[in-house]
Amino acid sequence: MDVIYILWLRQCRRFFRSGIRVLLGFMQPLVYMLALGYGLNAVFVNSGNGSYLQFIVPGIMVQVILFTSMFWGANVVWDRQFGFLKEMLVSPVSRLRIILGNALGGVTVSLFQGLVLFIISVIVGFRPCNWALVPVAILFMSMLSMAIVGFSAGVGAMVDEMGGFVAVNNFLVIPLFFLSSSLFPLDHVPPAMKVIAEFNPISYAVDAIRTCLINKTHFGLLKDFLVLAFTMVITICFGTYRFMKIQA
Amino acid sequence: MQPVISVKKLCKKFGDFVAVNEIDFEVQKGEIFAFLGPNGAGKSTTIKMLTTLMQPTSGELHLAGFDVTKEQDSVRKSFGIVFQDPSLDDELTAYENMMIHATMYAIPHHERNLKIEELLKLVDLWERRMGRIKTFSGGMRRRLEIARALLHHPQIMFLDEPTLGLDVQTRNLLWNYVKELNRLKGMTIFFTTHYLGEAEDVAQRIAIIDHGKIVAMGTVEELKAKTGGTRDLEEAYLMLTGKEVRDEILDTEGVNKERNRSIIKAKTR
Ligand SMILES: Nc1ncnc2c1ncn2[C@@H]1O[C@H](COP(=O)(O)OP(=O)(O)OP(=O)(O)O)[C@@H](O)[C@H]1O
Ligand SMILES: [Mg+2]
C-alpha cells in the first residue's frame, strides 16, 4: 500500500510541478468544445438533434482522458531514458505494485483534467440532466482512463525511444477519437463508419458518459459497462505483461 | 561455507556479439571484491545480470543462496546497487528520491526520516535536500545515489564505478564508509572502477575481465606474482589486458553502435 501510494504521489508531483504543461493539456479540448460546441450548434439544432454543446461535452471529456491517458506510457520511456526505471526494477517491490502505483498516477491526472474540463463546460453553459448521475459518469471516466493507461504503459514498455512511442501514439489516438461517437450521433452515419465505431471501445465510454450526463444512449448503459470492463481487463493484462518483460 | 555470489558459465550475447563469455567466479560473504577491466569488457553487463535487470543468455547465477533468474523477489531483497548510469528522478527533490527508496525497501516508518537525514548529512547534501535533482551537479547526483543505495542495509552491495566524477574528498569518504560497513555489518561489496589505486586499497580480491572473459583473479599480491612480479596493480593490469586503448568509436557496424554509445557516454561524463 505504502509503495503504491509513494509511486502514485511521485507521478502526481511530476505532473503538477510541470507548470505550464498542466495548462497546455486543456487547450486543445477546450478549443474543440468551444469552437464546435458553439460553431455547429445552429446546424445541429436545425437538424432536430437539440443543443450541440450538450451533445459534445461528454465526447470532449472522453477526448481529454483519452489523450492524457494515451500519452501516459511516455513516462515509462522517460523513466527508462533517465534511468529511474532501473531503480524501480531492482527494488524488492513486485512489478504489479510498481505498475499499479504508476498507473493510478496516470488515472488521477487524467481524471483531474477531465473534471476541470467538466467544470469549465458547466461555466460556459453545459447542464447535466441529473447531477446525481455525475459520479457514475466519473466512474466510467476512470474505467476508460485505466483501460487506456494500461495499454499505453504496455506500448511504453515495448519501444525504447520517444520517437517510437509518439509514432504509435499518433497513429492510434486520432482514429480512436474521431471514429467513435464522440463528435456525432451514430444514428445517421454511413454503415461502414457505424461498424467501425461499434468496434471502437471509445464509443462505449462516450455513450456511457453521455447517458449519465444528458440521458441520450445508443448502446445502453449495461453494454457500455461490459465492453469497457472487458477492454480494461485486456489492456491491463497487456500492459502488465509487457512491463514484466522489460529489461533495463 | 557457501559463497554469497556464485557465477557459473555465465554468457550474454547481443545478437552475434558475445559481451560476457562463460565466466565463473565466487565471492564469499563479507568479502570486498573488485571487478576490473577495460571499457566494454563486460563488467556492467555482468552486474545487470546479477541484479535481475537483464536475462543471461546462459549460465547459472546465485545470490545469497537464491537462483537469480528464478527467485527474483528474494534476490532483490538481498542487494543494493549504485548504477554506472544515472538513476535518479530529476523532477523530484533529493529528499523525495530518498523517501521513495526508503518506502520501496520497506524501511520502518519511524526510522525513515532519521536515516535519510543521517545519510544526506554524510554525503553533504542535507542543506540541499529540498533542491530538485535537475539543479544538482554531476558529483552531487552521484553522492545522492550512493547515499540512497546505503539507505537499506543490504547484504550485498554492487557499486558500478561509484566514484566516477567524484572529487578526491568524496572518494575517500565513500571508501572509508564502505569499508566500515563491511567491517561492522559484514556487508559484501562487489565493485568496479577504473581507478586501480582504489581497487588496490580497498579490495580483498580482484577479478580482471577483458573481452568478456576473466583473464585473472586473486589478491593484489597474487596478481603481481602472476605477472612476473610487477610493482603495482596498474602494471599487472596492463600486462594482463594489453596497452592498446579500447577505441571502438570508429566502428560503424550495427552490433557496435550500442557499445560505442556507452563508451562515448563514459568518456564524456
Ligand atoms: N543492450 C546492449 N545491446 C548491445 N550491446 C550491448 C548492450 N549492453 C552492452 N553491450 C555491449 O556489451 C559490451 C560490454 O558492455 P559493458 O557495459 O558490460 O562494459 P563495461 O565493462 O561495463 O565497460 P565500461 O568500463 O565502459 O563501463 C560492450 O561492448 C557493449 O557495447
Ligand atoms: Mg560499465
Coordinates of C-alpha atoms and ligand atoms in Angstrom, one line a residue:
Chain A
M1 CA 0.0 0.0 0.0
D2 CA 2.8 2.3 1.1
V3 CA 4.7 1.7 -2.1
I4 CA 1.7 2.1 -4.4
Y5 CA 1.0 5.4 -2.6
I6 CA 4.5 6.8 -2.9
L7 CA 4.7 5.8 -6.6
W8 CA 1.4 7.4 -7.2
L9 CA 2.5 10.5 -5.3
R10 CA 5.6 10.7 -7.4
Q11 CA 3.6 10.7 -10.7
C12 CA 1.3 13.4 -9.3
R13 CA 4.1 15.5 -8.2
R14 CA 5.9 15.2 -11.5
F15 CA 2.7 16.3 -13.3
F16 CA 1.6 19.2 -11.1
R17 CA 5.2 20.5 -11.0
S18 CA 5.4 20.6 -14.7
G19 CA 3.8 24.0 -14.5
I20 CA 2.7 25.2 -17.9
R21 CA 2.2 21.6 -19.1
V22 CA -0.8 21.3 -16.8
L23 CA -2.5 24.2 -18.6
L24 CA -1.5 23.3 -22.1
G25 CA -3.2 19.9 -21.7
F26 CA -6.5 21.8 -21.6
M27 CA -6.0 24.0 -24.6
Q28 CA -6.9 21.6 -27.4
P29 CA -10.1 20.1 -25.9
L30 CA -11.2 23.5 -24.8
V31 CA -10.9 24.8 -28.4
Y32 CA -12.8 21.8 -29.7
M33 CA -15.5 22.3 -27.1
L34 CA -16.0 26.0 -27.7
A35 CA -15.4 26.1 -31.5
L36 CA -17.5 23.1 -32.3
G37 CA -20.0 23.4 -29.5
Y38 CA -21.0 26.9 -30.4
G39 CA -20.0 26.8 -34.1
L40 CA -22.0 23.8 -35.1
N41 CA -24.8 24.4 -32.6
A42 CA -27.2 26.0 -35.1
V43 CA -26.7 23.2 -37.7
F44 CA -27.3 20.6 -35.0
V45 CA -30.3 22.3 -33.6
N46 CA -31.8 22.8 -37.1
S47 CA -31.5 19.1 -37.9
G48 CA -33.6 18.4 -34.8
N49 CA -30.9 17.0 -32.5
G50 CA -31.0 19.5 -29.7
S51 CA -28.1 21.5 -28.4
Y52 CA -24.7 20.6 -29.8
L53 CA -22.8 21.8 -26.8
Q54 CA -24.9 19.4 -24.6
F55 CA -24.1 16.7 -27.0
I56 CA -20.4 17.3 -27.4
V57 CA -19.3 17.8 -23.8
P58 CA -19.2 14.1 -22.9
G59 CA -17.2 13.5 -26.1
I60 CA -14.7 16.2 -25.2
M61 CA -14.3 14.8 -21.7
V62 CA -13.5 11.5 -23.3
Q63 CA -11.0 13.3 -25.5
V64 CA -9.1 14.7 -22.6
I65 CA -9.0 11.4 -20.9
L66 CA -8.1 9.5 -24.0
F67 CA -5.2 11.9 -24.9
T68 CA -3.8 12.2 -21.4
S69 CA -4.0 8.6 -20.7
M70 CA -2.7 7.5 -24.0
F71 CA 0.3 9.7 -23.5
W72 CA 0.9 8.3 -20.1
G73 CA 3.1 5.5 -21.4
A74 CA 5.7 8.2 -22.3
N75 CA 6.5 8.1 -18.6
V76 CA 7.8 4.6 -19.0
V77 CA 10.0 5.6 -21.9
W78 CA 11.3 8.7 -19.9
D79 CA 11.9 6.6 -16.8
R80 CA 13.9 4.3 -18.9
Q81 CA 15.9 7.1 -20.6
F82 CA 16.6 9.0 -17.4
G83 CA 17.4 5.8 -15.5
F84 CA 14.8 5.9 -12.7
L85 CA 13.2 2.7 -14.2
K86 CA 16.3 0.7 -13.1
E87 CA 15.8 2.0 -9.5
M88 CA 12.2 0.7 -9.5
L89 CA 13.1 -2.6 -11.3
V90 CA 15.8 -3.8 -8.9
S91 CA 13.8 -2.9 -5.8
P92 CA 12.0 -5.8 -4.0
V93 CA 8.7 -4.3 -5.0
S94 CA 6.6 -6.6 -7.2
R95 CA 6.2 -5.5 -10.8
L96 CA 2.5 -5.5 -10.3
R97 CA 2.7 -2.9 -7.5
I98 CA 5.1 -0.8 -9.5
I99 CA 2.6 -0.7 -12.4
L100 CA -0.3 -0.1 -10.1
G101 CA 1.3 2.9 -8.4
N102 CA 2.4 4.5 -11.6
A103 CA -0.9 3.7 -13.5
L104 CA -3.0 5.1 -10.7
G105 CA -1.0 8.3 -11.0
G106 CA -1.9 8.4 -14.7
V107 CA -5.6 7.8 -13.9
T108 CA -5.6 10.5 -11.3
V109 CA -4.0 13.1 -13.6
S110 CA -6.4 12.2 -16.5
L111 CA -9.4 12.4 -14.2
F112 CA -8.3 15.7 -12.8
Q113 CA -8.1 17.1 -16.4
G114 CA -11.5 15.6 -17.2
L115 CA -13.1 17.1 -14.2
V116 CA -11.6 20.5 -14.7
L117 CA -12.9 20.5 -18.2
F118 CA -16.3 19.4 -16.9
I119 CA -16.4 22.4 -14.6
I120 CA -15.4 24.7 -17.4
S121 CA -18.2 23.3 -19.6
V122 CA -20.7 24.0 -16.8
I123 CA -19.4 27.5 -16.7
V124 CA -19.9 28.0 -20.4
G125 CA -23.4 26.6 -20.4
F126 CA -23.4 22.8 -20.2
R127 CA -26.2 21.4 -18.0
P128 CA -26.1 17.8 -16.9
C129 CA -29.7 16.4 -16.9
N130 CA -29.2 14.8 -13.5
W131 CA -26.5 15.8 -11.0
A132 CA -26.9 12.6 -9.1
L133 CA -25.5 10.7 -12.1
V134 CA -22.4 12.8 -12.3
P135 CA -20.5 10.4 -10.0
V136 CA -21.5 7.5 -12.2
A137 CA -20.1 9.4 -15.2
I138 CA -16.8 9.8 -13.2
L139 CA -16.7 6.1 -12.6
F140 CA -16.9 5.5 -16.3
M141 CA -14.2 8.1 -16.9
S142 CA -12.0 6.2 -14.5
M143 CA -12.6 2.9 -16.3
L144 CA -11.8 4.5 -19.6
S145 CA -8.6 6.0 -18.2
M146 CA -7.5 2.7 -16.6
A147 CA -8.0 0.9 -19.9
I148 CA -6.0 3.4 -21.9
V149 CA -3.3 3.9 -19.3
G150 CA -2.8 0.1 -19.2
F151 CA -2.5 0.0 -22.9
S152 CA -0.1 2.9 -23.3
A153 CA 2.1 1.7 -20.5
G154 CA 2.5 -1.6 -22.4
V155 CA 3.4 0.4 -25.5
G156 CA 5.9 2.4 -23.5
A157 CA 7.5 -0.8 -22.3
M158 CA 7.9 -2.1 -25.8
V159 CA 9.5 0.9 -27.5
D160 CA 12.9 2.2 -26.4
E161 CA 12.8 5.6 -27.8
M162 CA 10.4 8.5 -27.5
G163 CA 10.1 8.8 -31.3
G164 CA 8.7 5.3 -31.5
F165 CA 6.2 6.0 -28.7
V166 CA 5.0 9.2 -30.2
A167 CA 4.6 7.5 -33.6
V168 CA 2.4 4.7 -32.2
N169 CA 0.5 7.2 -30.1
N170 CA -0.3 9.5 -33.1
F171 CA -1.2 6.5 -35.2
L172 CA -3.9 5.4 -32.7
V173 CA -5.2 8.4 -30.9
I174 CA -6.8 10.3 -33.7
P175 CA -8.7 7.5 -35.3
L176 CA -9.8 6.2 -31.9
F177 CA -11.2 9.6 -31.2
F178 CA -12.8 10.6 -34.5
L179 CA -14.1 7.2 -35.4
S180 CA -16.2 7.0 -32.3
S181 CA -19.4 8.6 -31.3
S182 CA -17.6 11.5 -29.6
L183 CA -18.5 14.2 -32.1
F184 CA -21.6 13.0 -33.8
P185 CA -24.5 10.6 -33.2
L186 CA -24.1 7.2 -34.8
D187 CA -27.7 7.1 -36.0
H188 CA -27.2 8.9 -39.3
V189 CA -23.6 7.9 -40.3
P190 CA -22.8 5.6 -43.3
P191 CA -23.0 1.9 -42.3
A192 CA -19.2 1.3 -42.7
M193 CA -18.4 4.1 -40.3
K194 CA -21.0 2.9 -37.9
V195 CA -19.5 -0.6 -37.9
I196 CA -16.0 0.9 -37.2
A197 CA -17.4 3.0 -34.3
E198 CA -19.1 0.0 -32.9
F199 CA -15.8 -1.9 -32.8
N200 CA -14.2 1.1 -31.1
P201 CA -14.3 0.8 -27.3
I202 CA -14.1 4.6 -27.0
S203 CA -17.6 4.8 -28.4
Y204 CA -18.8 2.9 -25.4
A205 CA -17.1 5.2 -23.0
V206 CA -18.6 8.2 -24.7
D207 CA -22.0 6.6 -24.8
A208 CA -21.9 5.7 -21.1
I209 CA -20.9 9.2 -20.1
R210 CA -23.5 10.7 -22.4
T211 CA -26.1 8.5 -20.9
C212 CA -25.3 9.7 -17.4
L213 CA -24.9 13.4 -18.3
I214 CA -27.6 14.1 -20.9
N215 CA -29.7 11.0 -20.9
K216 CA -29.0 10.0 -24.5
T217 CA -28.0 6.5 -25.1
H218 CA -27.1 4.4 -28.2
F219 CA -25.9 1.1 -26.8
G220 CA -27.4 1.1 -23.4
L221 CA -25.5 1.5 -20.1
L222 CA -25.1 -2.2 -19.4
K223 CA -23.5 -2.9 -22.7
D224 CA -21.2 0.1 -22.3
F225 CA -20.2 -1.1 -18.9
L226 CA -19.4 -4.6 -20.2
V227 CA -17.4 -3.5 -23.2
L228 CA -15.4 -1.1 -21.1
A229 CA -14.8 -3.6 -18.4
F230 CA -13.7 -6.2 -20.9
T231 CA -11.4 -3.7 -22.7
M232 CA -9.9 -2.7 -19.4
V233 CA -9.1 -6.3 -18.4
I234 CA -7.4 -6.9 -21.8
T235 CA -5.3 -3.8 -21.9
I236 CA -4.3 -4.0 -18.3
C237 CA -3.2 -7.6 -18.8
F238 CA -1.3 -6.5 -21.9
G239 CA 0.4 -3.6 -20.1
T240 CA 1.3 -5.7 -17.1
Y241 CA 2.7 -8.5 -19.4
R242 CA 4.8 -6.1 -21.4
F243 CA 6.1 -4.4 -18.3
M244 CA 7.0 -7.7 -16.6
K245 CA 9.2 -8.5 -19.6
I246 CA 11.0 -5.2 -19.6
Q247 CA 14.8 -5.3 -19.3
A248 CA 16.8 -2.2 -18.5
Chain B
M1 CA 30.9 -22.0 3.6
Q2 CA 28.5 -21.1 0.8
P3 CA 29.6 -18.2 -1.4
V4 CA 27.2 -15.2 -1.4
I5 CA 27.7 -14.6 -5.1
S6 CA 28.2 -17.6 -7.3
V7 CA 28.5 -17.4 -11.1
K8 CA 28.9 -20.4 -13.3
K9 CA 29.5 -20.4 -17.1
L10 CA 27.7 -17.1 -17.4
C11 CA 27.2 -15.9 -21.0
K12 CA 25.5 -12.9 -22.5
K13 CA 25.1 -12.3 -26.2
F14 CA 23.8 -9.3 -28.0
G15 CA 23.0 -10.7 -31.4
D16 CA 26.2 -12.2 -32.6
F17 CA 28.3 -10.2 -30.2
V18 CA 29.4 -12.0 -27.1
A19 CA 29.6 -9.5 -24.3
V20 CA 30.2 -11.9 -21.5
N21 CA 31.8 -15.2 -22.4
E22 CA 31.5 -18.2 -20.0
I23 CA 32.7 -16.5 -16.8
D24 CA 33.0 -18.3 -13.5
F25 CA 33.7 -16.7 -10.1
E26 CA 32.6 -16.8 -6.5
V27 CA 32.5 -14.1 -3.8
Q28 CA 32.5 -15.0 -0.2
K29 CA 30.3 -13.5 2.4
G30 CA 31.9 -10.3 3.8
E31 CA 34.4 -10.0 1.1
I32 CA 35.3 -6.8 -0.8
F33 CA 35.6 -7.9 -4.4
A34 CA 36.7 -5.7 -7.3
F35 CA 35.8 -6.4 -10.9
L36 CA 38.2 -4.6 -13.2
G37 CA 38.6 -4.4 -16.9
P38 CA 38.8 -2.0 -19.9
N39 CA 35.8 -0.2 -21.4
G40 CA 33.4 -2.6 -22.9
A41 CA 34.9 -5.6 -21.2
G42 CA 31.5 -6.7 -19.8
K43 CA 31.5 -5.5 -16.2
S44 CA 28.2 -3.6 -16.2
T45 CA 26.6 -6.4 -18.2
T46 CA 27.6 -8.9 -15.6
I47 CA 26.3 -6.7 -12.8
K48 CA 23.0 -6.2 -14.7
M49 CA 22.6 -9.9 -14.9
L50 CA 23.4 -10.4 -11.3
T51 CA 20.9 -7.7 -10.2
T52 CA 18.0 -9.2 -12.3
L53 CA 17.9 -6.3 -14.8
M54 CA 19.0 -8.5 -17.7
Q55 CA 18.4 -12.1 -18.5
P56 CA 21.6 -14.1 -19.1
T57 CA 21.9 -16.0 -22.4
S58 CA 23.1 -19.0 -20.5
G59 CA 24.8 -19.9 -17.2
E60 CA 24.0 -20.1 -13.5
L61 CA 23.7 -17.2 -11.1
H62 CA 23.2 -17.4 -7.4
L63 CA 23.0 -14.5 -5.0
A64 CA 22.6 -15.0 -1.2
G65 CA 21.6 -18.6 -1.9
F66 CA 18.9 -17.8 -4.4
D67 CA 18.7 -18.5 -8.1
V68 CA 18.8 -15.1 -9.7
T69 CA 16.7 -16.0 -12.7
K70 CA 14.1 -17.9 -10.8
E71 CA 13.8 -16.3 -7.4
Q72 CA 13.9 -12.7 -8.3
D73 CA 11.9 -11.4 -5.4
S74 CA 14.2 -12.9 -2.8
V75 CA 17.2 -11.9 -4.7
R76 CA 16.1 -8.3 -5.0
K77 CA 15.8 -8.0 -1.2
S78 CA 19.4 -9.1 -0.7
F79 CA 21.3 -6.4 -2.6
G80 CA 21.7 -2.7 -3.1
I81 CA 23.2 -1.1 -6.1
V82 CA 24.8 2.1 -7.4
F83 CA 24.4 2.1 -11.2
Q84 CA 27.0 3.3 -13.6
D85 CA 24.4 5.4 -15.4
P86 CA 22.1 8.0 -13.7
S87 CA 19.1 6.6 -11.9
L88 CA 17.5 9.5 -10.0
D89 CA 14.2 11.1 -10.7
D90 CA 15.3 14.6 -12.0
E91 CA 12.0 16.3 -11.3
L92 CA 11.9 15.4 -7.6
T93 CA 14.0 16.6 -4.7
A94 CA 16.8 14.8 -3.1
Y95 CA 14.7 14.1 -0.1
E96 CA 11.9 12.7 -2.2
N97 CA 14.2 10.4 -4.0
M98 CA 15.4 9.1 -0.7
M99 CA 11.9 8.7 0.6
I100 CA 10.8 6.7 -2.4
H101 CA 13.7 4.3 -1.9
A102 CA 13.0 4.0 1.8
T103 CA 9.4 3.1 1.0
M104 CA 10.2 0.6 -1.7
Y105 CA 12.7 -1.1 0.6
A106 CA 10.1 -1.1 3.4
I107 CA 12.3 0.7 6.0
P108 CA 10.2 1.0 9.1
H109 CA 8.3 4.3 9.2
H110 CA 9.9 5.7 12.4
E111 CA 13.4 5.1 11.1
R112 CA 12.9 6.7 7.6
N113 CA 13.4 10.4 8.4
L114 CA 16.3 9.7 10.7
K115 CA 18.2 7.5 8.3
I116 CA 17.6 9.8 5.4
E117 CA 18.9 12.7 7.4
E118 CA 22.0 10.8 8.6
L119 CA 22.9 9.7 5.1
L120 CA 22.2 13.1 3.4
K121 CA 24.5 14.6 6.0
L122 CA 27.1 12.0 5.4
V123 CA 27.3 12.9 1.7
D124 CA 26.9 16.6 2.5
L125 CA 23.6 17.1 0.8
W126 CA 21.4 17.8 3.8
E127 CA 21.3 21.5 3.1
R128 CA 20.2 20.8 -0.5
R129 CA 17.6 18.2 0.4
M130 CA 14.8 20.3 -0.9
G131 CA 16.6 21.0 -4.2
R132 CA 15.4 19.3 -7.3
I133 CA 17.9 16.9 -8.9
K134 CA 17.9 18.7 -12.2
T135 CA 19.6 21.6 -10.4
F136 CA 22.4 19.3 -9.0
S137 CA 25.9 18.9 -10.3
G138 CA 27.1 15.6 -11.5
G139 CA 29.1 14.9 -8.3
M140 CA 26.1 15.8 -6.2
R141 CA 23.9 13.4 -8.1
R142 CA 26.5 10.7 -7.6
R143 CA 26.7 11.3 -3.9
L144 CA 23.0 11.1 -3.6
E145 CA 22.9 7.8 -5.5
I146 CA 25.4 6.4 -3.1
A147 CA 23.5 7.7 -0.1
R148 CA 20.4 6.2 -1.5
A149 CA 22.0 2.8 -2.0
L150 CA 23.1 2.7 1.6
L151 CA 19.7 3.5 2.9
H152 CA 18.6 0.0 3.4
H153 CA 21.4 -2.1 4.7
P154 CA 21.7 -4.8 2.0
Q155 CA 23.8 -8.0 2.5
I156 CA 25.4 -7.4 -0.8
M157 CA 26.3 -4.0 -2.4
F158 CA 27.0 -3.6 -6.0
L159 CA 28.9 -0.4 -6.9
D160 CA 29.4 0.1 -10.7
E161 CA 32.0 2.8 -10.9
P162 CA 30.7 4.6 -7.8
T163 CA 33.5 7.1 -7.8
L164 CA 33.0 8.2 -11.4
G165 CA 33.2 12.0 -11.5
L166 CA 33.7 12.4 -7.7
D167 CA 36.4 14.7 -6.2
V168 CA 39.1 13.2 -4.0
Q169 CA 37.5 14.1 -0.7
T170 CA 34.3 12.4 -1.6
R171 CA 36.1 9.4 -2.9
N172 CA 37.9 9.0 0.4
L173 CA 34.8 9.5 2.3
L174 CA 32.9 6.9 0.3
W175 CA 35.6 4.2 0.6
N176 CA 36.0 4.7 4.3
Y177 CA 32.3 4.4 4.8
V178 CA 32.1 1.3 2.7
K179 CA 35.0 -0.3 4.5
E180 CA 33.3 0.5 7.8
L181 CA 30.1 -1.1 6.7
N182 CA 31.9 -4.1 5.5
R183 CA 33.8 -4.4 8.8
L184 CA 30.9 -3.7 11.2
K185 CA 28.0 -5.3 9.3
G186 CA 29.8 -7.8 7.2
M187 CA 28.4 -6.3 4.1
T188 CA 29.7 -8.0 0.9
I189 CA 31.0 -5.4 -1.6
F190 CA 31.2 -6.0 -5.3
F191 CA 32.5 -3.0 -7.2
T192 CA 34.0 -1.8 -10.5
T193 CA 36.3 1.1 -11.0
H194 CA 38.9 2.5 -13.5
Y195 CA 41.0 3.9 -10.6
L196 CA 43.2 1.0 -9.9
G197 CA 44.5 2.7 -6.8
E198 CA 41.0 2.3 -5.2
A199 CA 40.9 -1.4 -6.1
E200 CA 44.4 -1.8 -4.6
D201 CA 43.5 -0.1 -1.4
V202 CA 40.0 -1.4 -0.8
A203 CA 39.6 -4.8 -2.5
Q204 CA 40.5 -8.0 -0.8
R205 CA 40.2 -9.9 -4.1
I206 CA 40.2 -8.8 -7.7
A207 CA 39.0 -10.3 -11.0
I208 CA 40.1 -8.9 -14.3
I209 CA 37.8 -9.3 -17.2
D210 CA 38.7 -8.5 -20.8
H211 CA 36.6 -9.1 -24.0
G212 CA 34.0 -10.9 -21.8
K213 CA 36.5 -13.3 -20.4
I214 CA 38.1 -13.4 -16.9
V215 CA 41.8 -13.2 -17.5
A216 CA 43.0 -13.3 -13.9
M217 CA 41.7 -13.5 -10.4
G218 CA 43.2 -13.2 -6.9
T219 CA 44.6 -10.8 -4.3
V220 CA 46.7 -7.9 -5.4
E221 CA 49.8 -9.9 -4.4
E222 CA 48.7 -12.9 -6.4
L223 CA 48.1 -10.8 -9.5
K224 CA 51.5 -9.2 -9.2
A225 CA 53.2 -12.5 -8.7
K226 CA 51.3 -14.0 -11.6
T227 CA 52.5 -11.3 -14.0
G228 CA 56.1 -11.9 -13.1
G229 CA 56.5 -9.7 -10.1
T230 CA 55.1 -6.4 -11.3
R231 CA 55.4 -3.4 -9.0
D232 CA 51.8 -2.5 -8.5
L233 CA 48.3 -3.4 -9.6
E234 CA 48.4 -1.0 -12.5
E235 CA 51.4 -2.6 -14.0
A236 CA 49.9 -6.1 -13.5
Y237 CA 46.6 -4.9 -15.0
L238 CA 48.3 -3.5 -18.1
M239 CA 50.3 -6.7 -18.5
L240 CA 47.1 -8.7 -18.4
T241 CA 44.9 -6.5 -20.6
G242 CA 47.4 -5.0 -23.0
K243 CA 48.3 -1.5 -23.6
E244 CA 46.1 -0.6 -26.6
V245 CA 43.2 1.7 -26.0
R246 CA 39.7 0.3 -26.5
D247 CA 38.8 2.8 -29.0
E248 CA 36.0 1.3 -30.9
I249 CA 34.4 4.6 -31.8
L250 CA 35.3 4.3 -35.5
D251 CA 33.4 1.1 -35.8
T252 CA 30.2 1.6 -37.6
E253 CA 28.8 -1.9 -37.5
G254 CA 25.3 -2.2 -36.2
V255 CA 26.4 -4.5 -33.4
N256 CA 28.9 -1.9 -32.2
K257 CA 26.5 1.0 -32.1
E258 CA 25.3 0.5 -28.5
R259 CA 28.9 -0.3 -27.5
N260 CA 30.1 3.0 -29.0
R261 CA 27.4 4.9 -27.3
S262 CA 28.3 3.5 -23.9
I263 CA 31.9 4.3 -24.4
I264 CA 31.2 7.8 -25.6
K265 CA 28.9 8.2 -22.6
A266 CA 31.6 7.0 -20.2
K267 CA 34.2 9.3 -21.8
T268 CA 32.1 12.4 -21.7
R269 CA 30.9 12.1 -18.2
Ligands
LIG1 N1 21.9 -3.5 -24.6 C1 23.0 -3.8 -25.3 N2 23.0 -4.1 -26.6 C2 24.1 -4.4 -27.4 N3 25.3 -4.4 -26.9 C3 25.5 -4.1 -25.6 C4 24.3 -3.8 -24.7 N4 24.8 -3.5 -23.5 C5 26.1 -3.7 -23.6 N5 26.5 -4.0 -24.8 C6 27.9 -4.3 -25.2 O1 28.5 -5.2 -24.4 C7 29.8 -4.9 -24.1 C8 30.1 -4.9 -22.6 O2 29.4 -3.7 -22.1 P1 29.5 -3.3 -20.6 O3 28.6 -2.1 -20.4 O4 29.3 -4.5 -19.8 O5 31.0 -2.9 -20.5 P2 31.8 -2.4 -19.2 O6 32.8 -3.4 -18.9 O7 30.9 -2.0 -18.1 O8 32.5 -1.1 -19.8 P3 32.7 0.4 -19.1 O9 34.0 0.3 -18.3 O10 32.9 1.2 -20.3 O11 31.6 0.7 -18.3 C9 30.1 -3.6 -24.8 O12 30.8 -3.9 -26.0 C10 28.8 -3.1 -25.1 O13 28.8 -2.3 -26.3
MG2 MG 30.3 -0.4 -17.2

